[in-house]
Short mmCIF file of C-alpha atoms and ligand atoms in Angstrom, two decimals:
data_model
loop_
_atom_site.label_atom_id
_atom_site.label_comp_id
_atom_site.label_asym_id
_atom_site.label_seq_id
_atom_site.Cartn_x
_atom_site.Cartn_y
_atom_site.Cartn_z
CA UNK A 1404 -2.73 -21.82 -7.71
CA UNK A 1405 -2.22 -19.12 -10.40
CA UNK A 1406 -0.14 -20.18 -13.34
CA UNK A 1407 2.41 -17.43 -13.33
CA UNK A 1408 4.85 -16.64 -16.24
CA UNK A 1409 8.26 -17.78 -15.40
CA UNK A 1410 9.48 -14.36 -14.98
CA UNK A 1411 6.86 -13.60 -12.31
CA UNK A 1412 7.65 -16.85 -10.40
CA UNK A 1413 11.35 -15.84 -10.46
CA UNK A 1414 10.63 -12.93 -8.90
CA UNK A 1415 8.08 -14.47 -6.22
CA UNK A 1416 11.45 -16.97 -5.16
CA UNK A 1417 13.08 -13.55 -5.42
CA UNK A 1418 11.23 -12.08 -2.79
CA UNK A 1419 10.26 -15.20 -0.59
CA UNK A 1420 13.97 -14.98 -0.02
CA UNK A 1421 14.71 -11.47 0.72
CA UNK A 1422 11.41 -11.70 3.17
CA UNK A 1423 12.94 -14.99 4.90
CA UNK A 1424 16.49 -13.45 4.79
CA UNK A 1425 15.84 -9.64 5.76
CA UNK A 1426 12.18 -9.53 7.22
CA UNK A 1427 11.51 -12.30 9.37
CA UNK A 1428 14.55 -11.74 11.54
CA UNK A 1429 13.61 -8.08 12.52
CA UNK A 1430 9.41 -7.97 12.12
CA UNK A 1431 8.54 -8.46 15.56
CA UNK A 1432 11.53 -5.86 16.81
CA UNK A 1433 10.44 -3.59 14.14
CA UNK A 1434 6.73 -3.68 15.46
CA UNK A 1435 8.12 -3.10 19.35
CA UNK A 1436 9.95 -0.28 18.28
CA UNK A 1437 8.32 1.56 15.29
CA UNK A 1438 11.59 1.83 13.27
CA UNK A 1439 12.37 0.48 10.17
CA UNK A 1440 16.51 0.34 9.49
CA UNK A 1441 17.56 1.89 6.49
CA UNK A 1442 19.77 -0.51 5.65
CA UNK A 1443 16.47 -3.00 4.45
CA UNK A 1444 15.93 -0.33 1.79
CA UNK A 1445 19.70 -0.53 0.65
CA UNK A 1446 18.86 -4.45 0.57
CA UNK A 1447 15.55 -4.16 -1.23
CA UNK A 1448 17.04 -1.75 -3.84
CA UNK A 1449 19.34 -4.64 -4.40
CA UNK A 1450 17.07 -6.83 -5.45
CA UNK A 1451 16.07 -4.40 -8.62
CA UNK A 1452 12.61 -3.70 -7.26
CA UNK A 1453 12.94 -1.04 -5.15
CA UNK A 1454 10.44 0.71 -7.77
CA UNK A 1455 8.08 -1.53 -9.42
CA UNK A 1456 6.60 0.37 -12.14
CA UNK A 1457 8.92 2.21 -13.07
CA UNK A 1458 9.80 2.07 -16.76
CA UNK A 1459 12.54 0.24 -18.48
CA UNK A 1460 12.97 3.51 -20.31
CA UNK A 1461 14.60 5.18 -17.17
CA UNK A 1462 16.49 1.63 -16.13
CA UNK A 1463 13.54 0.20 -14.18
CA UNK A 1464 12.02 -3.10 -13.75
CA UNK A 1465 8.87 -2.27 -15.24
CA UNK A 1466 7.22 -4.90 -13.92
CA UNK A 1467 3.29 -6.01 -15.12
CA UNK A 1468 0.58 -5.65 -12.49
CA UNK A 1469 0.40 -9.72 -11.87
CA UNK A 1470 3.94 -9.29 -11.12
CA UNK A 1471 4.09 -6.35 -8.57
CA UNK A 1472 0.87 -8.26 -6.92
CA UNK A 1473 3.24 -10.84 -6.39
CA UNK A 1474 5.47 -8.98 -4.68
CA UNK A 1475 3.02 -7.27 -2.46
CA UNK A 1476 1.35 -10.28 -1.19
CA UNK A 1477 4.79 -11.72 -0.51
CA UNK A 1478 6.17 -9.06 0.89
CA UNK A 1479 3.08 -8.85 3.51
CA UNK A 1480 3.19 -12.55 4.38
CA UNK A 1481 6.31 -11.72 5.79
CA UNK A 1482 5.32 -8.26 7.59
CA UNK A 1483 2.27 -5.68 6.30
CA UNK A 1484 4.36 -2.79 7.73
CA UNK A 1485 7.16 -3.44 6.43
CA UNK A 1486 4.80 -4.09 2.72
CA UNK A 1487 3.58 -0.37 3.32
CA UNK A 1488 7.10 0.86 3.77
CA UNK A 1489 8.68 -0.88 0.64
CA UNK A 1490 5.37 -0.33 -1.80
CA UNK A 1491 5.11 3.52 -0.94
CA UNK A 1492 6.96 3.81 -4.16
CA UNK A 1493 4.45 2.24 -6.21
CA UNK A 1494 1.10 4.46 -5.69
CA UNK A 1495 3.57 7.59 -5.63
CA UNK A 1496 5.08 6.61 -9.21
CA UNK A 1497 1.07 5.87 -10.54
CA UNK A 1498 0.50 9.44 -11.32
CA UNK A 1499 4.21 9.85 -13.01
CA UNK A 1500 3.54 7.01 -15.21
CA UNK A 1501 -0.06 8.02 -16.04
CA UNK A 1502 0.92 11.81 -16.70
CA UNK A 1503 4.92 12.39 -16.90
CA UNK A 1504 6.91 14.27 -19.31
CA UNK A 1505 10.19 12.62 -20.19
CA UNK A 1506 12.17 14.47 -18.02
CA UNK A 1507 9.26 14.17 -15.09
CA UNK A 1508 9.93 10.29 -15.39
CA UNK A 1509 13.81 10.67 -14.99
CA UNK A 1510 13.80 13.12 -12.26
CA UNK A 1511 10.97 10.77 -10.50
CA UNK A 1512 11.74 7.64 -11.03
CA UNK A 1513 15.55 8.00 -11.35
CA UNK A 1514 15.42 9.31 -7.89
CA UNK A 1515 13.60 6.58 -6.67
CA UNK A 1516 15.96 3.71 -8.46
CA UNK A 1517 19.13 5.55 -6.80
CA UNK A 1518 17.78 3.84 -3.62
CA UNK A 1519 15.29 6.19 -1.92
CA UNK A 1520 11.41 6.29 -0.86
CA UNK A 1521 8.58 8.66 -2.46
CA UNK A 1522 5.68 9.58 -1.13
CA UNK A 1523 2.17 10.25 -2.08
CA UNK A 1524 0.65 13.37 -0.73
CA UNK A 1525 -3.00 13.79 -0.50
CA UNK A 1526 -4.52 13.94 3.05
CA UNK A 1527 -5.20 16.78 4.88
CA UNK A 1528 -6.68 17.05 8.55
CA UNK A 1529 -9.85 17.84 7.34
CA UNK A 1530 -10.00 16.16 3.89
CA UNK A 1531 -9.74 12.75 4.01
CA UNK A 1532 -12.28 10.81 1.94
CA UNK A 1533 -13.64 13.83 0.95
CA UNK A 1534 -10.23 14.87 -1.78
CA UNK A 1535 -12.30 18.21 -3.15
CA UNK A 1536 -12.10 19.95 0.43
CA UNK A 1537 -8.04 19.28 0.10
CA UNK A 1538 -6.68 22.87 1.36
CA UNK A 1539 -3.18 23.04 -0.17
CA UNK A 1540 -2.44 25.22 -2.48
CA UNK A 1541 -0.25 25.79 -5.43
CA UNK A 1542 -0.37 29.12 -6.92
CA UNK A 1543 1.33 30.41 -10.37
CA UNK A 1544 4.36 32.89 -9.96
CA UNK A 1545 5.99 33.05 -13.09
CA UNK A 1546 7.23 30.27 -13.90
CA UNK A 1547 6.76 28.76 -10.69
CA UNK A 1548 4.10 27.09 -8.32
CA UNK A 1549 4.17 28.27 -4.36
CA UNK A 1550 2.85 25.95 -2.53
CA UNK A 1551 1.30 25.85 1.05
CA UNK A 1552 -0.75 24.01 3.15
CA UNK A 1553 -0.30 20.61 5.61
CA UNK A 1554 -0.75 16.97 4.82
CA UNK A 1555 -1.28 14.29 7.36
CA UNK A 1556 -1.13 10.29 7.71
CA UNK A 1557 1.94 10.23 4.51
CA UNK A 1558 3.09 7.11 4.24
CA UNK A 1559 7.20 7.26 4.14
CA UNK A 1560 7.04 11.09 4.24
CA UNK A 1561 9.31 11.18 6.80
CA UNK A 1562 11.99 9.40 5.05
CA UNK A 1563 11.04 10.42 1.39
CA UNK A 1564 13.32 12.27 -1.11
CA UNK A 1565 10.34 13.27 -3.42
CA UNK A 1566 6.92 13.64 -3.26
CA UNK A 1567 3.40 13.57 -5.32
CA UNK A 1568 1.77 16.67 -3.98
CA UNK A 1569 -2.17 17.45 -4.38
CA UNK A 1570 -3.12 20.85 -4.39
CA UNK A 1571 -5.35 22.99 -5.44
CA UNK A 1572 -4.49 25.69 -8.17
CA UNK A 1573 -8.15 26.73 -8.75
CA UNK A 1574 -10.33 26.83 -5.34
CA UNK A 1575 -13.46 27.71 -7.04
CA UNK A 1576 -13.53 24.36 -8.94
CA UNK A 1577 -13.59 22.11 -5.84
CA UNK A 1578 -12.23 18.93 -6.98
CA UNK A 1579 -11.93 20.21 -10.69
CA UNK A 1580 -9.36 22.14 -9.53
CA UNK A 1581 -6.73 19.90 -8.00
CA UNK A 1582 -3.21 19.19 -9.55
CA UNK A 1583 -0.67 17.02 -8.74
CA UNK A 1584 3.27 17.95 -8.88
CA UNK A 1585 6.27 16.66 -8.30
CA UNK A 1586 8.24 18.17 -5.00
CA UNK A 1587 11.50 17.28 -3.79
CA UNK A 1588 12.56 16.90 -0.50
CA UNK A 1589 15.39 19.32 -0.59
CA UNK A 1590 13.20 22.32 -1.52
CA UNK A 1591 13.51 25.02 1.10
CA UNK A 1592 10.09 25.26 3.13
CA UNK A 1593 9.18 21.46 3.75
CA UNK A 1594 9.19 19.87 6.74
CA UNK A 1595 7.83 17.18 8.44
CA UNK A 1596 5.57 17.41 11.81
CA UNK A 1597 4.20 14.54 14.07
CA UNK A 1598 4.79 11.23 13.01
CA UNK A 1599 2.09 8.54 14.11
CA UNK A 1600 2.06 5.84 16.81
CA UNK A 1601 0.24 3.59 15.00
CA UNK A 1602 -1.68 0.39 16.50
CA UNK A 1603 0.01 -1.69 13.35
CA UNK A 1604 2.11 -1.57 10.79
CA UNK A 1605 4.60 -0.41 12.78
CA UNK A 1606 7.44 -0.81 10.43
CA UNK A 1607 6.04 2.05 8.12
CA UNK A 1608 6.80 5.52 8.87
CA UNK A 1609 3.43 7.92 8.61
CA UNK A 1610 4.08 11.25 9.08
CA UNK A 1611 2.84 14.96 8.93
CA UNK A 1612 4.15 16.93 5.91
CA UNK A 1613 4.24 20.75 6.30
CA UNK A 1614 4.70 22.89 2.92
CA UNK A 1615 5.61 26.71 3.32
CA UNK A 1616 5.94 28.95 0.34
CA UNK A 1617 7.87 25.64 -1.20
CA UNK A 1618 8.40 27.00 -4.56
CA UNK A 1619 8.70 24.55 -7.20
CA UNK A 1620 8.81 25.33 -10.95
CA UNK A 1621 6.18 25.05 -13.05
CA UNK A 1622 7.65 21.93 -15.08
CA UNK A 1623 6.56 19.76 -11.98
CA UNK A 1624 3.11 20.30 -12.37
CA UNK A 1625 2.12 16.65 -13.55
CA UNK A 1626 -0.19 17.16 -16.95
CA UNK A 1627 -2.34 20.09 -16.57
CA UNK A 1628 -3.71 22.31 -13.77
CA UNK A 1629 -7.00 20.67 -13.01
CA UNK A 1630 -5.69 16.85 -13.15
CA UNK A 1631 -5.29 15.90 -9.70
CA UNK A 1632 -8.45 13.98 -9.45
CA UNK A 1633 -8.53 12.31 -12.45
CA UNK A 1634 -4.37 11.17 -11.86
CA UNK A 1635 -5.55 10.37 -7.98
CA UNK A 1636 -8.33 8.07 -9.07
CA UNK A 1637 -6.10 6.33 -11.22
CA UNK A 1638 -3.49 6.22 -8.86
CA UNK A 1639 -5.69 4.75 -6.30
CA UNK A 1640 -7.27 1.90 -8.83
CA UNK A 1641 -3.86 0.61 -9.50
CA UNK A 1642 -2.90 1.26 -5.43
CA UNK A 1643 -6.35 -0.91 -4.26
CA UNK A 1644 -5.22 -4.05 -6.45
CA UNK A 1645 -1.80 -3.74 -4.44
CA UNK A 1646 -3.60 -3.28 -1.29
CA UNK A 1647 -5.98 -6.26 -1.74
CA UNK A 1648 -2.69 -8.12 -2.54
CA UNK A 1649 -1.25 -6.98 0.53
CA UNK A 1650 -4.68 -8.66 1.87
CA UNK A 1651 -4.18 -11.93 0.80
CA UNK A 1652 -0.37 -12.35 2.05
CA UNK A 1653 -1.61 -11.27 5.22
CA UNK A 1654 -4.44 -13.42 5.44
CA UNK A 1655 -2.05 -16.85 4.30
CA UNK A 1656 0.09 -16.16 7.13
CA UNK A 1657 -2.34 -15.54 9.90
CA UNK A 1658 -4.05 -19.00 8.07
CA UNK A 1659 -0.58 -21.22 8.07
CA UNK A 1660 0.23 -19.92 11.47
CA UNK A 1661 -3.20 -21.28 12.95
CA UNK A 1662 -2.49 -24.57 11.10
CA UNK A 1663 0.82 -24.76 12.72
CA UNK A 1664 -1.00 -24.46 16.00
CA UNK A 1665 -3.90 -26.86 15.45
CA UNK A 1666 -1.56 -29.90 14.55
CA UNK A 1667 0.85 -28.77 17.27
CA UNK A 1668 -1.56 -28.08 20.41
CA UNK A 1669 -2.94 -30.67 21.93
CA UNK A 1670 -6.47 -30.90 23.42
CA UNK A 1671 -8.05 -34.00 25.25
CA UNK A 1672 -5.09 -35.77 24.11
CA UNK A 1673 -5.58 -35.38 20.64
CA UNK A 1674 -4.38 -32.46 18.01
CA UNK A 1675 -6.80 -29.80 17.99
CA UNK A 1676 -6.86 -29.96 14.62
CA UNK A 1677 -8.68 -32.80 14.87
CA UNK A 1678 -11.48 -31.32 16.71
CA UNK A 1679 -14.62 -30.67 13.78
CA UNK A 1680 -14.99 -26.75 14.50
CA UNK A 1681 -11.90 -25.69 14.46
CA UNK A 1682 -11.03 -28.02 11.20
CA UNK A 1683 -14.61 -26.50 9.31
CA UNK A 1684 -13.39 -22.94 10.66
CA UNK A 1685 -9.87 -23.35 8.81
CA UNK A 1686 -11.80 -24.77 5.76
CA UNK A 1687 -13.43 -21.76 5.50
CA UNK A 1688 -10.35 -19.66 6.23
CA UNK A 1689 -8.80 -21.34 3.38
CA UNK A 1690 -11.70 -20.77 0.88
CA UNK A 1691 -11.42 -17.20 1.37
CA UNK A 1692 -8.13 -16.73 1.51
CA UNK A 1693 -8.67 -18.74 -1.88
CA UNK A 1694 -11.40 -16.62 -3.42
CA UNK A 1695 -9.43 -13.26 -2.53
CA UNK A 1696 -6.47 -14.57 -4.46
CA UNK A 1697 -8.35 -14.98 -7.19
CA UNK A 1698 -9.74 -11.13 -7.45
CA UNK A 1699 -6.23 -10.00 -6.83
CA UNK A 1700 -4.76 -11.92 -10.03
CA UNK A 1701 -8.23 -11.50 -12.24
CA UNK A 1702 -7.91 -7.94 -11.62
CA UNK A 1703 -4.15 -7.50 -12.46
CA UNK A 1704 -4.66 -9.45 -15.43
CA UNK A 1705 -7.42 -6.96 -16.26
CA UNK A 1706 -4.72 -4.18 -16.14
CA UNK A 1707 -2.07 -5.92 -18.12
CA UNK A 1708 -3.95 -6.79 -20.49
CA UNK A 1709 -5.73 -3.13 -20.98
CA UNK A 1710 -9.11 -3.51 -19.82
CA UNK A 1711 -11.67 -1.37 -17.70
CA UNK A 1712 -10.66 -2.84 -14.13
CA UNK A 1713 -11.53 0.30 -11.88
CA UNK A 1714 -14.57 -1.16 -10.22
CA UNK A 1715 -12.70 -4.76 -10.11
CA UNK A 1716 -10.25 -3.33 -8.16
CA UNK A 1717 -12.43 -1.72 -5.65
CA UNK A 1718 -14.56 -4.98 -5.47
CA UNK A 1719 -11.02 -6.66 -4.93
CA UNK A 1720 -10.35 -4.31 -2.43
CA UNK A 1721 -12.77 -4.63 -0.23
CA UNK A 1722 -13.89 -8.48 -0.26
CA UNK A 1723 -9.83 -8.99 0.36
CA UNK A 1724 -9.18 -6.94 2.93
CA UNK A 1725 -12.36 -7.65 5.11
CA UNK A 1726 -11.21 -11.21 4.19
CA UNK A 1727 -7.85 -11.12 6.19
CA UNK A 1728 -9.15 -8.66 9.00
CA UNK A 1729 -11.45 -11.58 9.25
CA UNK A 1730 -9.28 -14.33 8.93
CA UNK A 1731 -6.93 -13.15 11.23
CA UNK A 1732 -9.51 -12.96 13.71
CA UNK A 1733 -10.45 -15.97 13.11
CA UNK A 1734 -6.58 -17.59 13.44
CA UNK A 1735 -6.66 -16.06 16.71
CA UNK A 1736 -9.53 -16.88 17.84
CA UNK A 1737 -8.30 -20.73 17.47
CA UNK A 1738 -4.86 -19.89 18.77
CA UNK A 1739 -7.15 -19.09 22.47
CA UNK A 1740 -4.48 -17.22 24.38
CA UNK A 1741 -1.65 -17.94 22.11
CA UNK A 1742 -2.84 -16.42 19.33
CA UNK A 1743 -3.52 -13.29 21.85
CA UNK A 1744 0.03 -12.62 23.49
CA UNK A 1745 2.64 -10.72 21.53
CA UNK A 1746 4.83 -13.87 21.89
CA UNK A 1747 2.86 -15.51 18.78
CA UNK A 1748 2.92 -13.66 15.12
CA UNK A 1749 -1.08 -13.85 14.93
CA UNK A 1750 -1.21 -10.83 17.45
CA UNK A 1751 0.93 -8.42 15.10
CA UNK A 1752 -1.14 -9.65 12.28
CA UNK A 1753 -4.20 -9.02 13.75
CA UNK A 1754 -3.02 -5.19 14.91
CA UNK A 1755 -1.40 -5.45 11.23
CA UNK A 1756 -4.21 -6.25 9.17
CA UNK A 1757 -6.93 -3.27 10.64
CA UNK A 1758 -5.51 -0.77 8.67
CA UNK A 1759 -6.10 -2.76 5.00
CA UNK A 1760 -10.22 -1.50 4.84
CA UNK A 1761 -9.30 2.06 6.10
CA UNK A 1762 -6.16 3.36 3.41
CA UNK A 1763 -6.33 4.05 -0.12
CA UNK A 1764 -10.06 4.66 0.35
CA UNK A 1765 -12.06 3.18 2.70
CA UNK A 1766 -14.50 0.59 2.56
CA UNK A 1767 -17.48 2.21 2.62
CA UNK A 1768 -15.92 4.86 -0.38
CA UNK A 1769 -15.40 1.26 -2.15
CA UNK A 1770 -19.00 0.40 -1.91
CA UNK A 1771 -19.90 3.92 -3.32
CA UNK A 1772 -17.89 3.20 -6.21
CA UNK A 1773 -19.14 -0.49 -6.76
CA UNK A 1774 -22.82 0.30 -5.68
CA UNK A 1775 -22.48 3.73 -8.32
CA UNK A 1776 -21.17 1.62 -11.39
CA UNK A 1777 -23.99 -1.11 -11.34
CA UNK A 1778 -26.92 1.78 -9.80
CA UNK A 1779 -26.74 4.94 -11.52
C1 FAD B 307 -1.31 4.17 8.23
C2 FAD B 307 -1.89 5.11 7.25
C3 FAD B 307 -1.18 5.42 6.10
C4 FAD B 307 -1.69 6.35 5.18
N1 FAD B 307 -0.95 6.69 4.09
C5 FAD B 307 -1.36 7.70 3.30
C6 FAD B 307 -0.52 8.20 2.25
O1 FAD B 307 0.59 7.71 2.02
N2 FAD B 307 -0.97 9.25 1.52
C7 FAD B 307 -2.17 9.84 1.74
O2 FAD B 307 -2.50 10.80 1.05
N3 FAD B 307 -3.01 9.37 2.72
C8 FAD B 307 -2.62 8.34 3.50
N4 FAD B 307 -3.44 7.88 4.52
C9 FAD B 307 -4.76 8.47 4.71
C10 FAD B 307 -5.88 7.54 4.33
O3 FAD B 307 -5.91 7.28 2.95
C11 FAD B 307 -7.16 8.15 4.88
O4 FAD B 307 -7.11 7.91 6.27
C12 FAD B 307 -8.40 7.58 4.29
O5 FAD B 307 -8.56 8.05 2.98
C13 FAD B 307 -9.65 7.92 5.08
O6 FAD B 307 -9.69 9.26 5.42
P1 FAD B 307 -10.04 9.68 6.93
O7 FAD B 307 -9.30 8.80 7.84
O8 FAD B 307 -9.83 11.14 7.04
O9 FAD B 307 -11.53 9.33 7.11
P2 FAD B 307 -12.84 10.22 6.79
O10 FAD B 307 -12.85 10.58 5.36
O11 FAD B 307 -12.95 11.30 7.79
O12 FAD B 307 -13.97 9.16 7.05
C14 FAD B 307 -14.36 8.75 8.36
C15 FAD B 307 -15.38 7.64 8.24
O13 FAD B 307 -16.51 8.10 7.49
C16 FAD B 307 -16.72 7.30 6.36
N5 FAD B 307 -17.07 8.13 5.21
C17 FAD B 307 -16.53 9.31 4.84
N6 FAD B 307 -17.10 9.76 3.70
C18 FAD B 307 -18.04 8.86 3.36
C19 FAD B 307 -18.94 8.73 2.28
N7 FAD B 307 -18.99 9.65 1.31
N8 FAD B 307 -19.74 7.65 2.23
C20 FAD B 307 -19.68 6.71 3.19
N9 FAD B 307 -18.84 6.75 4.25
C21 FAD B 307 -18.02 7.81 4.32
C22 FAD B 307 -15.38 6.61 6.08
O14 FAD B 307 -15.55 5.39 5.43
C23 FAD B 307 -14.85 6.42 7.49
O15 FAD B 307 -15.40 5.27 8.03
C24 FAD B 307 -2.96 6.93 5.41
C25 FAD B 307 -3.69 6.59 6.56
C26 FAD B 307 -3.16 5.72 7.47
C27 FAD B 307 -3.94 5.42 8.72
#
């Protein structure tokens, strides 16, 4: 176990209590039906960590990367969708905190602590992995930016009240000429399209996010024209620690709700637990869920404490999420049947965990980036 300050285990009982209390009761209705109540954000914002990051400056928690770690893997041992939902304000608020005026950081983050969602707006039909063929644009009137084009697959779009846009303001610079602005919800010309029936993570909402002529003015344009790559990448290192977090709560759940099985079910009257393979397959279960933990927290200590931890976090990543795809495979694979129907949790997690290798970059993009730091 990771020897947490006491501030970052308060917050861990903080949030082991508002999973037990709001999260458990409604996951598995949540999953059936694909909609989230409102009312859990009102409850989360209650807490104080309805935005993570955000600065004590502008009445946040501010909260260290160990700490928001914490909360993600917590958060997802109770329900990965309902993680996705809650921690769409995180990667969205990345870019503010990297690049934000002043008055960017209140108008951000201080809608975000009023008790709303933000979103983080980068994928496009056809650019996906591939963020220099992104097709918005955003171009200069006055003193104003007019931006058009669709996004795709936004996490919490359909419910967010302001937005981290990527655009491009200079087409003939590819990826050199992306920028990233702020965009509120209210602005005339926005509108959401289809919203995905997803195969897991049910409780978040992904949606399509339409911008026509949406005029913003020019003080939204996060640092300079031409930054949207660099504050993306940056964005996403932080993001990948959260999402390997996300990984390991995951993965302890589908693990402790195998155990719960083993010593439960019995086989040739005795526990199955008892039987060698299944024991050796939950000792390796346990070692990995044990190893992931341990990237998560080495790399969030990298960030707090101000050191390179880019190509830790993609390594983080993607041995944690392959990890709990893995393990909860392997937890249902025990579970025979019961792990199969949707009467058990280990079925949700399974559908649940898929989507950790493919957002935020996928795993193969992650092995570009690991392979590329050690090969070229
Ligand atoms: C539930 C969900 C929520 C999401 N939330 C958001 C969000 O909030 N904001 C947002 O902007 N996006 C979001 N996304 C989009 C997500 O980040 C992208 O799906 C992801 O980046 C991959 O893009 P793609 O699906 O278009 O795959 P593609 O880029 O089309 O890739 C297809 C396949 O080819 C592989 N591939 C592509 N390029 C390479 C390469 N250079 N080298 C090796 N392999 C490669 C990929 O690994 C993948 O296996 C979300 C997606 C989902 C499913």
């Amino acid at each position: 176990m990771y020897d947490f300050k006491s501030e970052t285990v308060e917050i861990q009982k903080k949030v082991r209590a508002f999973v037990k209390e709001h999260v458990d009761p409604i996951a598995m209705e949540v999953d059936a039906t694909g909609e989230l109540p409102l009312s859990i954000l009102k409850s989360w914002k209650e807490t104080g960590l309805i935005c993570m990051v955000a600065p004590k400056e502008v009445g946040g928690p501010e909260l260290d990367a160990v700490s928001c770690a914490v909360v993600m893997e917590e958060l997802s041992y109770g329900c990965l969708g309902v993680a996705t939902a809650l921690g769409a304000n995180n990667l969205c608020s990345f870019p503010v905190l990297i690049a934000g005026t002043p008055e960017q950081k209140k108008l951000h983050f201080g809608t975000l602590l009023e008790g709303n969602y933000g979103a983080f707006a980068m994928t496009e039909p056809c650019a996906g992995s591939d963020i220099g063929a992104i097709s918005t644009t955003a171009r200069k009137k006055g003193d104003e930016y007019v931006l058009n084009g669709t996004k795709c697959f936004i996490t919490q779009g359909g419910l967010a009240a302001i937005y981290i846009v990527f655009a491009s303001t200079d087409k003939s610079k590819g990826k050199k000429g992306l920028s990233a602005f702020i965009v509120e919800r209210w602005r005339e010309g926005i509108s959401t399209g289809k919203v995905e029936d997803k195969m897991g993570i049910r409780a978040s909402n992904t949606v399509e996010l339409i911008l026509q002529d949406v005029r913003v003015p020019a003080s939204h344009l996060l640092g300079k024209e031409g930054d949207g790559m660099k504050l993306a990448m940056k964005a996403l290192d932080s993001g990948r620690l959260m999402v390997a977090a996300q990984a390991v709560g995951v993965a302890r759940r589908a693990l402790d709700e195998c155990v719960k099985f083993v010593k439960a079910r019995v086989d040739n009257g005795k526990p199955l637990a008892s039987q060698q393979a299944v024991s050796f397959k939950i000792a390796d279960m346990v070692a990995a869920v044990e190893a992931g933990k341990q990237l998560v927290y080495r790399g969030a200590m990298l960030k707090d404490t101000c050191q390179p931890y880019s190509r830790h976090s993609a390594i983080a990543k993607l041995f944690c999420t392959e990890m709990a795809i893995r393990v909860a495979r392997d937890a249902m694979e025990i579970m025979g049947v019961y792990g199969y129907t949707r009467e058990t949790y280990v079925e949700k997690i399974w559908r649940d965990a898929r989507i950790l290798s493919i957002y935020e970059g996928t795993n193969q993009i992650l092995r570009g980036v690991i392979s590329r730091s050690l090969l070229r």
